[in-house]
C-alpha atoms as a printed R data frame, in Angstrom:
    type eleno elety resid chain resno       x       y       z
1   ATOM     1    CA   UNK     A     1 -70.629  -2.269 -13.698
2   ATOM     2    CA   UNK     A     2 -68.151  -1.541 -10.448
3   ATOM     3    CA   UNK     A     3 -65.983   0.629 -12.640
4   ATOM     4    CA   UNK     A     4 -69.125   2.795 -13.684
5   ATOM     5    CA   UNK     A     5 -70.390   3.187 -10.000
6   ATOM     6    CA   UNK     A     6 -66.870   4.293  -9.208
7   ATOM     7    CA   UNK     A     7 -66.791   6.829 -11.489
8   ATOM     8    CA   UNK     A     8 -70.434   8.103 -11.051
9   ATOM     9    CA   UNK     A     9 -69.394   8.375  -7.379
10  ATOM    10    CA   UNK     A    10 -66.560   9.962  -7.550
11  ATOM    11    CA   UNK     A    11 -67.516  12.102 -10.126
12  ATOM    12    CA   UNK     A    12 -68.712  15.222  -7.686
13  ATOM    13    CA   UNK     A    13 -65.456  14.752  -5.749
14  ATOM    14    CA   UNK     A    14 -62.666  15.512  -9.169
15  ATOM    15    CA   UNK     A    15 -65.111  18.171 -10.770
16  ATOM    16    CA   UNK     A    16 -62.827  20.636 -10.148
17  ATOM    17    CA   UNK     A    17 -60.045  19.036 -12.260
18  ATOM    18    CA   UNK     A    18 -61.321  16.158 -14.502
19  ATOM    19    CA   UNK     A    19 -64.544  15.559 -16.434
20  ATOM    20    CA   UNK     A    20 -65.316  12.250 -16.639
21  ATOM    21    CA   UNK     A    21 -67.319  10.901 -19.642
22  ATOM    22    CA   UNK     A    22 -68.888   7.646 -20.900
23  ATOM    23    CA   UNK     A    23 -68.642   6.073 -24.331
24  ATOM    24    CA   UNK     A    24 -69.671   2.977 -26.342
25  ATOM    25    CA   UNK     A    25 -66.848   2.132 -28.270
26  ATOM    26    CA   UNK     A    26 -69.893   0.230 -29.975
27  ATOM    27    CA   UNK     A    27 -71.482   3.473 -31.566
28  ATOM    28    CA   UNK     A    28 -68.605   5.984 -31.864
29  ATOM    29    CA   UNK     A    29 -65.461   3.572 -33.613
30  ATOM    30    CA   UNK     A    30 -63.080   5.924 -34.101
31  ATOM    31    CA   UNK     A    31 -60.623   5.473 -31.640
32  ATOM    32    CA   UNK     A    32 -60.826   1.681 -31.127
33  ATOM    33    CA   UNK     A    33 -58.089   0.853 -33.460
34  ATOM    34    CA   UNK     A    34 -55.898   3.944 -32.740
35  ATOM    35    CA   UNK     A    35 -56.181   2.905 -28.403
36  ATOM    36    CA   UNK     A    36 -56.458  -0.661 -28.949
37  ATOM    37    CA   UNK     A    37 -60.168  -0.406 -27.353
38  ATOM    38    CA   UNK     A    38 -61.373  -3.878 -26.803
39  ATOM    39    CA   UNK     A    39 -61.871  -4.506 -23.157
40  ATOM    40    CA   UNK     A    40 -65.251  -3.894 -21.696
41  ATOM    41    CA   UNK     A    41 -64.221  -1.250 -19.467
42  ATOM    42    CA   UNK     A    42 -61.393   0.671 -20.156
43  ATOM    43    CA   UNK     A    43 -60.214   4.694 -18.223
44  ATOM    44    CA   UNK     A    44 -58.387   6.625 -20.840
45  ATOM    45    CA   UNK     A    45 -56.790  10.397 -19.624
46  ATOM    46    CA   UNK     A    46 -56.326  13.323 -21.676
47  ATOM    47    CA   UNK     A    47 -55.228  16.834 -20.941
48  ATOM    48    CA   UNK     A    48 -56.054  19.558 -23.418
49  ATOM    49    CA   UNK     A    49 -57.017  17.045 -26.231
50  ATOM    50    CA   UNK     A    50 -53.378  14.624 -25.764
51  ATOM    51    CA   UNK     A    51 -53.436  11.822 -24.147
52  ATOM    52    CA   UNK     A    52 -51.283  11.224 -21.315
53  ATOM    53    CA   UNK     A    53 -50.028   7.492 -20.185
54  ATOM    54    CA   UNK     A    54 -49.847   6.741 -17.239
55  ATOM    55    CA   UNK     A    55 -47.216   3.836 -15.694
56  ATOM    56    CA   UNK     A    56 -49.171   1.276 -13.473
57  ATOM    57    CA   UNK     A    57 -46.298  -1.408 -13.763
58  ATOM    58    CA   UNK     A    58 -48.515  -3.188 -15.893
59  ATOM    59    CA   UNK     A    59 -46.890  -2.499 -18.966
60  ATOM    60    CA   UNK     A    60 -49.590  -1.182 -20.317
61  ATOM    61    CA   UNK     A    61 -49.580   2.610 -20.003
62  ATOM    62    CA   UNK     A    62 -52.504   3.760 -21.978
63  ATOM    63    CA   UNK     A    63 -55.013   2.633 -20.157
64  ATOM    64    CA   UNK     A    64 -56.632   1.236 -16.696
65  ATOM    65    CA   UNK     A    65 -58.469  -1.891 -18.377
66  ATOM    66    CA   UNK     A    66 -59.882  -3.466 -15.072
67  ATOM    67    CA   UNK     A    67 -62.402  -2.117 -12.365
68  ATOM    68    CA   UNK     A    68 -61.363  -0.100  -9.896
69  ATOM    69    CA   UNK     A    69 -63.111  -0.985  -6.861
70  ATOM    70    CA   UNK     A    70 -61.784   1.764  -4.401
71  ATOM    71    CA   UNK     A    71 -63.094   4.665  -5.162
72  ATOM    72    CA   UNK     A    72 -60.207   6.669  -3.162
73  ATOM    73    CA   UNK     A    73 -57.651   4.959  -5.511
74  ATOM    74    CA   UNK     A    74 -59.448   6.101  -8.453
75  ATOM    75    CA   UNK     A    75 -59.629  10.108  -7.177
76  ATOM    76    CA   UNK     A    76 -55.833   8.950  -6.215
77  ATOM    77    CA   UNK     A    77 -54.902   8.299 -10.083
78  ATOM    78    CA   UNK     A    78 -56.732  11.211 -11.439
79  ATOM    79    CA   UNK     A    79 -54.759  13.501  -9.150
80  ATOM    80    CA   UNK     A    80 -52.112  12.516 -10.191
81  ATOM    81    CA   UNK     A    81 -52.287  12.389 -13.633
82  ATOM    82    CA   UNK     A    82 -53.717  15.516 -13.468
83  ATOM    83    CA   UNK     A    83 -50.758  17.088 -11.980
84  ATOM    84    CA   UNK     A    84 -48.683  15.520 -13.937
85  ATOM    85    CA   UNK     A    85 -50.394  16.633 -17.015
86  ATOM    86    CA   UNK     A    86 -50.122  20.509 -15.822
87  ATOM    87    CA   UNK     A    87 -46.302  20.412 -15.668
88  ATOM    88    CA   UNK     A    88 -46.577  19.107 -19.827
89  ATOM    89    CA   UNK     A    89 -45.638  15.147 -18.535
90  ATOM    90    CA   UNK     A    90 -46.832  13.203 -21.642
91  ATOM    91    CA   UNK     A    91 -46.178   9.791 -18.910
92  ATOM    92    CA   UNK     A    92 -47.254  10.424 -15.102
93  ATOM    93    CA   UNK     A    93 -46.050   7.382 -12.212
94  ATOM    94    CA   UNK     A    94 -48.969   6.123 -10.403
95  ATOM    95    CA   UNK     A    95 -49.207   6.157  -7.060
96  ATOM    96    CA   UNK     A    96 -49.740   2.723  -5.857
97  ATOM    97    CA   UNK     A    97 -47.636  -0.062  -8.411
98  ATOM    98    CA   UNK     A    98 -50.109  -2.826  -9.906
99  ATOM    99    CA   UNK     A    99 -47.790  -5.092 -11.547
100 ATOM   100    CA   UNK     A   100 -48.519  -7.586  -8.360
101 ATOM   101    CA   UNK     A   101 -52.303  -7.326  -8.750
102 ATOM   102    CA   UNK     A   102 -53.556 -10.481  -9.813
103 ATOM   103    CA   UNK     A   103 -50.472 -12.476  -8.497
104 ATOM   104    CA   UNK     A   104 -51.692 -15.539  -6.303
């Protein structure tokens, strides 16, 4: 629920450069196998119907598969992926390195 209230927030701010939309990987399946879609909430990008990675030093760089509770951070990665994804980058850095995130 704090990843959906960060993206209906921000939503208004990034019109002018992303869409943002919501889907049940419950009711449409037919991308769950192809993106590994398992995780409750999971922020895919795509630019002109390819989908571009971005590196979060997670290792993962398909997807943001936690909640985002900053909602600057958020309009932070969609910036940049969206620039990224205008000069024809199929893999875009993020701005802020996550690989220390959950580290104690």
């Amino acid at each position: 629920m704090q990843m959906d209230e960060v993206l209906a927030s921000v939503a208004e701010k990034v019109k002018n450069f992303a869409v943002i939309y919501v889907v049940d990987i419950t009711e449409v399946l037919d991308f769950n196998t192809m993106y590994e879609l398992y995780d409750p909430s999971t922020v895919m990008f795509f630019f002109r119907n390819k989908h571009i990675m971005i590196d979060l030093g997670t290792g993962n760089n398909n997807k943001i598969n936690w909640a985002l509770k900053d909602k600057q951070e958020f309009i932070d990665i969609v910036e940049t992926v969206y620039r990224g994804a205008r000069k024809d980058r199929g893999l875009v850095i993020a701005p802020k390195d996550y690989s220390t995130k959950y580290r104690y």
